[in-house]
Short mmCIF file of C-alpha atoms in Angstrom, two decimals:
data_model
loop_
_atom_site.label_atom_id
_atom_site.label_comp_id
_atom_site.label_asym_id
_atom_site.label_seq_id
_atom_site.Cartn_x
_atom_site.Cartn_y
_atom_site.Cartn_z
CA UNK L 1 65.16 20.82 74.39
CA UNK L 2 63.54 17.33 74.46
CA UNK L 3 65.67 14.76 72.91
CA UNK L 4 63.61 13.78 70.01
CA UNK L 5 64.26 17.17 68.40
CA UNK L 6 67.87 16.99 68.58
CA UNK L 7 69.31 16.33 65.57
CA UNK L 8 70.84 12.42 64.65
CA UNK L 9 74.22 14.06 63.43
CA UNK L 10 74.67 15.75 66.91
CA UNK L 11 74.11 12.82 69.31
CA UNK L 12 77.20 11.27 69.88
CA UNK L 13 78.01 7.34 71.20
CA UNK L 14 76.16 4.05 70.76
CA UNK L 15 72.94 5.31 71.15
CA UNK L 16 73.08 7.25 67.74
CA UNK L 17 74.21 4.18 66.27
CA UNK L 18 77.89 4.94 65.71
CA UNK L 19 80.54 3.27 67.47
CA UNK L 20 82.52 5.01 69.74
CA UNK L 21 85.69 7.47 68.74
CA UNK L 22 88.59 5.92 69.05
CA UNK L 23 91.15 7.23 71.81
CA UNK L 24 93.73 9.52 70.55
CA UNK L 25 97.30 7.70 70.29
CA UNK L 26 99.06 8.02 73.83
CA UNK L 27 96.39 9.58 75.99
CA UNK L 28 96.13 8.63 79.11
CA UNK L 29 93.01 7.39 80.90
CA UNK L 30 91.44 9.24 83.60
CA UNK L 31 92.24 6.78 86.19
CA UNK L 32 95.96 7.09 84.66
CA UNK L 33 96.16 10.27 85.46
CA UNK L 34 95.39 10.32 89.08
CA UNK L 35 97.73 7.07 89.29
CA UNK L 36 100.95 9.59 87.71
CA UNK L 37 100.35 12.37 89.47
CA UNK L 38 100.15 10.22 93.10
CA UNK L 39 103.58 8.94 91.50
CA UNK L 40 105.08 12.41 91.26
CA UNK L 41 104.28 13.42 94.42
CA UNK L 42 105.26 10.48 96.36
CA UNK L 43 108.57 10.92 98.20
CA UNK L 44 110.81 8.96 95.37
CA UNK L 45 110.74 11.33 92.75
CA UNK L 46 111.85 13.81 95.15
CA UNK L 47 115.34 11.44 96.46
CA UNK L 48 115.79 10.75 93.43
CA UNK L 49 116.19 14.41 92.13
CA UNK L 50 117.96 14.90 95.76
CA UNK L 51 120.37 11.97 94.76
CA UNK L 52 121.16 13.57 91.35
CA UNK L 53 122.05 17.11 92.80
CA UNK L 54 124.18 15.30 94.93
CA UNK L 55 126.00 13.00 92.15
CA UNK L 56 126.23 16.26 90.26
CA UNK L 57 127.82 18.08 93.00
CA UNK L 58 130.48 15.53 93.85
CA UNK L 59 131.56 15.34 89.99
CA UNK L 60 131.39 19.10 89.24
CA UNK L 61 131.10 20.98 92.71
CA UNK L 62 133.53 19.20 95.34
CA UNK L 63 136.42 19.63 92.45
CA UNK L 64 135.51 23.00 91.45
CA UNK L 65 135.76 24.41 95.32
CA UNK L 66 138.59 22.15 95.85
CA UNK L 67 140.57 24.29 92.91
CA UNK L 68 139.09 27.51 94.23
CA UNK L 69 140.46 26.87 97.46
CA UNK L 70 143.59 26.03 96.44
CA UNK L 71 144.18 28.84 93.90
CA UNK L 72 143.21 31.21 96.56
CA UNK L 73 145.88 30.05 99.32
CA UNK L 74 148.72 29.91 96.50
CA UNK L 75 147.94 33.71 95.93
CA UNK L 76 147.42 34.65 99.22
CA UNK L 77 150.33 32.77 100.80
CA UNK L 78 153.34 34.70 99.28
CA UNK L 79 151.89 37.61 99.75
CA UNK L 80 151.27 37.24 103.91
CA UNK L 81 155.20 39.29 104.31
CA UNK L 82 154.29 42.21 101.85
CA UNK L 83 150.72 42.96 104.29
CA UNK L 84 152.70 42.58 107.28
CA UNK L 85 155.57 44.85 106.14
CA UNK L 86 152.91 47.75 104.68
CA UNK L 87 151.51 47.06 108.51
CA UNK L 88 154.34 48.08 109.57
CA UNK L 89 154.50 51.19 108.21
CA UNK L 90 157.66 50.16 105.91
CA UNK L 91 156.75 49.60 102.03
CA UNK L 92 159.99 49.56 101.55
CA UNK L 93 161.80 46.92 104.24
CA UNK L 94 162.98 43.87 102.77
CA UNK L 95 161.20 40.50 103.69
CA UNK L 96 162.25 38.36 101.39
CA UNK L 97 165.46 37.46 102.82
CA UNK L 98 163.36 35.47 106.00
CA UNK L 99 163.44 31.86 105.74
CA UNK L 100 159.50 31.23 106.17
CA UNK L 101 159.00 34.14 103.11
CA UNK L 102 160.66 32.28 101.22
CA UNK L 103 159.12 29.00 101.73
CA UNK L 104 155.65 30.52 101.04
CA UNK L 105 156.72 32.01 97.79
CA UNK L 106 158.10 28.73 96.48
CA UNK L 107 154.77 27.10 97.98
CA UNK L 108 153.15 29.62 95.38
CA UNK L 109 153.92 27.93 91.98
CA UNK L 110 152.87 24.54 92.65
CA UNK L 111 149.58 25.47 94.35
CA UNK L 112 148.36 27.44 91.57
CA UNK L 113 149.28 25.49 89.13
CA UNK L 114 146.74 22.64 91.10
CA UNK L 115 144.19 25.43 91.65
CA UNK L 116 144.27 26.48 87.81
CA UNK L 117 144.82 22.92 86.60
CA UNK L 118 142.11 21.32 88.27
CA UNK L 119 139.12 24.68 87.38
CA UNK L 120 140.80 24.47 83.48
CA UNK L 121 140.26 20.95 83.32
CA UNK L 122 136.80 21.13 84.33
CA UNK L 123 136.14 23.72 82.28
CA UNK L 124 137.47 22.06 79.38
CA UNK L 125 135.51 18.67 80.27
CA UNK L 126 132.21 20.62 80.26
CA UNK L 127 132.50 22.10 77.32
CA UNK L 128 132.98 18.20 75.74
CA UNK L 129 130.18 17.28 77.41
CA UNK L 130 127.73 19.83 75.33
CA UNK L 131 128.01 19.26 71.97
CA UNK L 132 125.46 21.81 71.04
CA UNK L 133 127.54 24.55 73.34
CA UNK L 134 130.46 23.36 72.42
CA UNK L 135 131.85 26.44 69.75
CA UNK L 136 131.02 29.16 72.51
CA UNK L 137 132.26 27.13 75.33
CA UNK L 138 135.60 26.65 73.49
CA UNK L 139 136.35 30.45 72.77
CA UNK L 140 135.53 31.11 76.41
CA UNK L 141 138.11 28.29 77.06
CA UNK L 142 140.95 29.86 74.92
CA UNK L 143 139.98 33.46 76.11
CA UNK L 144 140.73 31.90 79.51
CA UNK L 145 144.29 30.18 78.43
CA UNK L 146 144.74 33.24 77.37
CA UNK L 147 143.96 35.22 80.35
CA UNK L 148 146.04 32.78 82.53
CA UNK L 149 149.30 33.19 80.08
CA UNK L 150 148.93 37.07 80.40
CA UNK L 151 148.72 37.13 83.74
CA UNK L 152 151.70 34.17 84.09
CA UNK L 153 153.62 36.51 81.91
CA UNK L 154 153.42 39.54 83.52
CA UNK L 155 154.48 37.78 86.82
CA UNK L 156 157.11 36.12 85.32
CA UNK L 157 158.23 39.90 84.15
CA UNK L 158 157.00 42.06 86.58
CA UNK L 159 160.63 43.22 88.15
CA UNK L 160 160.97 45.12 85.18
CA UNK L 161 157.42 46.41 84.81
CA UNK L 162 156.74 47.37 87.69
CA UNK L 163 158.43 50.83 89.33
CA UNK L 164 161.27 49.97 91.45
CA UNK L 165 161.75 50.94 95.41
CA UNK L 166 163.94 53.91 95.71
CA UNK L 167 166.15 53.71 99.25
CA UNK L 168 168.06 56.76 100.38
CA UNK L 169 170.90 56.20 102.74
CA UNK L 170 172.58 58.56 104.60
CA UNK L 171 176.24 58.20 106.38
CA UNK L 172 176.29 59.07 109.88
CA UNK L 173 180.36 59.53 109.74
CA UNK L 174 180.59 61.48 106.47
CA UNK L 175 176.95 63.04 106.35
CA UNK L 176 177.02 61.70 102.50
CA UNK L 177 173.69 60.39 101.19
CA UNK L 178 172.87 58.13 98.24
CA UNK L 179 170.18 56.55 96.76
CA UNK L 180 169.82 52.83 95.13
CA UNK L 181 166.81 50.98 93.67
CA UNK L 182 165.79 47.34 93.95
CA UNK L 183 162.61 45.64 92.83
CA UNK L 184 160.05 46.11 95.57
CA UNK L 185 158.82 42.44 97.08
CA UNK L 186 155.59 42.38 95.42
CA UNK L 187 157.49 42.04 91.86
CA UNK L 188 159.70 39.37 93.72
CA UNK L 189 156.79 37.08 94.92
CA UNK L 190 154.84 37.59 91.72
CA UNK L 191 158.58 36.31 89.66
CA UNK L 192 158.45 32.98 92.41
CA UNK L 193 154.99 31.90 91.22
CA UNK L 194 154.79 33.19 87.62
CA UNK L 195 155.65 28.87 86.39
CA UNK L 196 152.24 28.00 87.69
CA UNK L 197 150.10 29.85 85.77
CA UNK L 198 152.80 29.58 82.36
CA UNK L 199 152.42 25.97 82.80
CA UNK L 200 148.82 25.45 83.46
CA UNK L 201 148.06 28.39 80.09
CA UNK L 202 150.20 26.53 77.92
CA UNK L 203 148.41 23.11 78.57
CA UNK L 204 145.30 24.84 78.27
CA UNK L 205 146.14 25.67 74.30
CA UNK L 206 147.53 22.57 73.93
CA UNK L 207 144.45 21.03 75.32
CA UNK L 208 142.68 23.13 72.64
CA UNK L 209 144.93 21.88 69.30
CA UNK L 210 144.89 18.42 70.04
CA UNK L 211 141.22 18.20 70.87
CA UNK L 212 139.88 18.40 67.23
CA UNK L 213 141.63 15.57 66.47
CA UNK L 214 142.29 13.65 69.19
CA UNK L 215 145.35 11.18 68.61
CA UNK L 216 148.79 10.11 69.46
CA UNK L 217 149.91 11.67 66.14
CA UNK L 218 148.49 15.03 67.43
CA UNK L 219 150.26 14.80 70.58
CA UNK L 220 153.81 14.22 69.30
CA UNK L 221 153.11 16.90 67.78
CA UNK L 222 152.35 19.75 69.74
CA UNK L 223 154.52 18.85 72.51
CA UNK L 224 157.34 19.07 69.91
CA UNK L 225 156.50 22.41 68.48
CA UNK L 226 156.11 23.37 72.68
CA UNK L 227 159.82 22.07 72.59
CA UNK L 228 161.16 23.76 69.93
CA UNK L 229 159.18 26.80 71.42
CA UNK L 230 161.31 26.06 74.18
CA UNK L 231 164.70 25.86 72.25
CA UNK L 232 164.43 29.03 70.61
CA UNK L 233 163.19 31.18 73.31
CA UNK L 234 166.25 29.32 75.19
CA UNK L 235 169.01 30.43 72.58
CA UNK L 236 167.01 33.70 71.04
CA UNK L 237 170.14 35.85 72.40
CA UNK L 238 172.48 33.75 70.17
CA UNK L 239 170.00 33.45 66.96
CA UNK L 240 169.68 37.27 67.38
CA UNK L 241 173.01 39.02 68.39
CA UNK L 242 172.30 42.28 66.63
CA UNK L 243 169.24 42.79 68.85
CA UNK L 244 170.60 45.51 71.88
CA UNK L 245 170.86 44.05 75.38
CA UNK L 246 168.92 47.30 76.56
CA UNK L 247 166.07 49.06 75.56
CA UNK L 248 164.54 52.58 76.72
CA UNK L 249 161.55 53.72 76.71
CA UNK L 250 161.72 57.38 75.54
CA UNK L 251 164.70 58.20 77.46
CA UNK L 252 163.38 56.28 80.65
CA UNK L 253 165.66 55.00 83.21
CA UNK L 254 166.55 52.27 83.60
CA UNK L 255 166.32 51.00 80.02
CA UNK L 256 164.44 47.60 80.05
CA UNK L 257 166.23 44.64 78.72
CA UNK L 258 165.66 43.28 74.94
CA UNK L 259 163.69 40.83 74.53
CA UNK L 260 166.32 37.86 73.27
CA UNK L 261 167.25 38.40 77.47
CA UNK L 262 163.71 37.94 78.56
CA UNK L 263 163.09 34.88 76.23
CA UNK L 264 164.98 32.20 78.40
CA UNK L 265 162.89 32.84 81.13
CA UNK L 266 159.71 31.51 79.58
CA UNK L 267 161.76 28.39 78.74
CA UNK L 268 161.04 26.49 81.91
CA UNK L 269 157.71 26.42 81.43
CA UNK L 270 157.73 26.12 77.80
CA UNK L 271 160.04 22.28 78.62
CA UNK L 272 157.61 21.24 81.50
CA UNK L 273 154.47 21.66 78.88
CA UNK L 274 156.82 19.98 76.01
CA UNK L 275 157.06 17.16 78.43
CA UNK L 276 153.71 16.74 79.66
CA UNK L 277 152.40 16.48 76.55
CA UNK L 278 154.83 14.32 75.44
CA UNK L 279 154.26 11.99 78.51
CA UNK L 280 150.80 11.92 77.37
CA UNK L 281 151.62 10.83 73.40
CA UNK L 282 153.24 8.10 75.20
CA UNK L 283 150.84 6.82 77.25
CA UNK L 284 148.19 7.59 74.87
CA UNK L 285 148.36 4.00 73.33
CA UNK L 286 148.37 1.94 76.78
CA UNK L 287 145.25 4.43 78.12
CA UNK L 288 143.49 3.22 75.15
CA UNK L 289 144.25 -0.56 75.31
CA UNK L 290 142.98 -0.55 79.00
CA UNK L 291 139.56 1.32 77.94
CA UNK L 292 139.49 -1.24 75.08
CA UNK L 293 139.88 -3.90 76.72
CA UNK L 294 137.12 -2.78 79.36
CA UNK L 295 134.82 -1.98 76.78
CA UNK L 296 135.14 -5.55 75.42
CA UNK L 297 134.97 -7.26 78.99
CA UNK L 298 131.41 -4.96 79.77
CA UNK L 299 130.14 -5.38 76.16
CA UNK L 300 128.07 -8.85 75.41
CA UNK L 301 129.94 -11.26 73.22
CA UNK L 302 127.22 -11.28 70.33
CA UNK L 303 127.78 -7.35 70.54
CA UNK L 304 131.37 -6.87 71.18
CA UNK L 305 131.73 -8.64 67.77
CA UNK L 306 129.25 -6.67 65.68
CA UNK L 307 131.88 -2.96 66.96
CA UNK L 308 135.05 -5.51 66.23
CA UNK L 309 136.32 -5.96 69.69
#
């Protein structure tokens, strides 16, 4: 169509004697636009991403593998004699009297409670770190400490729950043959490591009720309700004395003991989170002084006075 017969409202620009449309807000000129995408592709962006994966692998990775690891060998350690014995042929030959059996059972506690310790606080650290996550990160958290006191309790308890070893003996003088039982050594190992993972649970909860309200307050007093957790469990026998010593399970045999005898053994654990905690309400005060006082020494002096340092 010739351009005299195009309409004036059509024609666009300086030659239909308009000015020009302004640019919308924040667009980016042609020549921009080649200059951003060179940027992107230009080996920086890519170290810099590599250098982030990196930074986030040391803070999150390294520790997480680190408590993997170690979890893993305190599980595995104690329970080297009991595959070696069912190699044997023997299920029922006792190991745990030999010196290096016992040293890896005792080995057991303390590694798992560093295994558990170190994957709970990370765990517990991410799930500060997303605010907007933070409700659904939290119940997986306590369905965890959870988790980790079950299973600590059923170690600490497993002589009685699980079946014992039946041995028959039989007298090569008299011919006479009897029969005795004895908790088999899986029950005994699992006993030798339960304080790990009763220690590292109950620190986990704690971590949980003095977390909405961070303070020293809240840490005196959780670690004192731990204690008097402690001191009941400890004395339930004597609070309780009409409570039976025994209990059967429909007739079973043997009867499994009451409960005011099983109490004192979650008492250990129940002092060492007391005390923890506790050590923490002390320190609470001189922790915050020191970040304080780094706050004020990184802060400008114009600004440190504005946030009352």
């Amino acid at each position: 169509m010739p351009a005299a017969t195009v309409p004036a409202k059509l024609v666009q620009g300086p030659e239909a004697g308009h000015d020009p449309l302004p640019e919308p807000v924040g667009k980016i000129a042609p020549q921009d636009d080649v200059a951003s995408s060179s940027i992107v592709e230009t080996p920086t962006g890519s170290t810099e991403g590599a250098s982030t994966a990196q930074r986030s692998w040391r803070l999150w990775g390294m520790p997480a593998v680190a408590g993997a690891l170690l979890l893993a060998l305190g599980v595995i350690a104690p329970l080297v004699p009991v595959w070696m014995t069912a190699a044997e042929g023997d299920d029922s030959a006792i190991v745990s009297d030999q010196m290096w059996t016992y040293l890896t059972a005792q080995l057991a506690a303390p590694m798992i409670a560093g295994g558990l310790g170190v994957l709970a606080t990370l765990l517990f650290l991410y799930s500060q770190q997303h605010p907007t996550r933070r409700t659904g990160l939290r119940r997986v958290f306590a369905l965890a400490a959870a988790a980790v006191v079950a299973g600590g309790a059923y170690a600490q308890f497993s002589v009685y729950l699980i079946p014992p070893v039946i041995h028959v003996d039989t007298s090569t003088d008299t011919g006479f043959t009897h029969s005795y039982s004895r908790a088999p050594d899986i029950a005994i190992i699992l006993e030798s490591m339960a304080f790990g993972p009763l220690l590292v649970g109950l620190l986990m909860f704690a971590a949980l009720a003095i977390s909405h309200n961070f303070s020293s307050r809240r840490l005196y007093t959780v670690g004192l309700l731990l204690l008097a957790a402690a001191v009941f469990a400890q004395y339930a026998q004597l609070l309780f004395p009409q409570v039976s010593t025994t209990q059967g399970f429909q007739g079973a045999y043997p009867s499994m003991p009451a409960w005011t005898i099983l109490a004192p053994m979650l008492a250990p654990a129940l002092v060492a989170a007391a005390g923890l905690v506790m050590a923490g309400a002390l320190l609470y005060p001189v922790i915050r002084a020191i970040y304080q006082r780094r706050a004020a020494t990184a802060t400008p002096p114009e600004e440190a006075a504005a946030v009352g340092y």
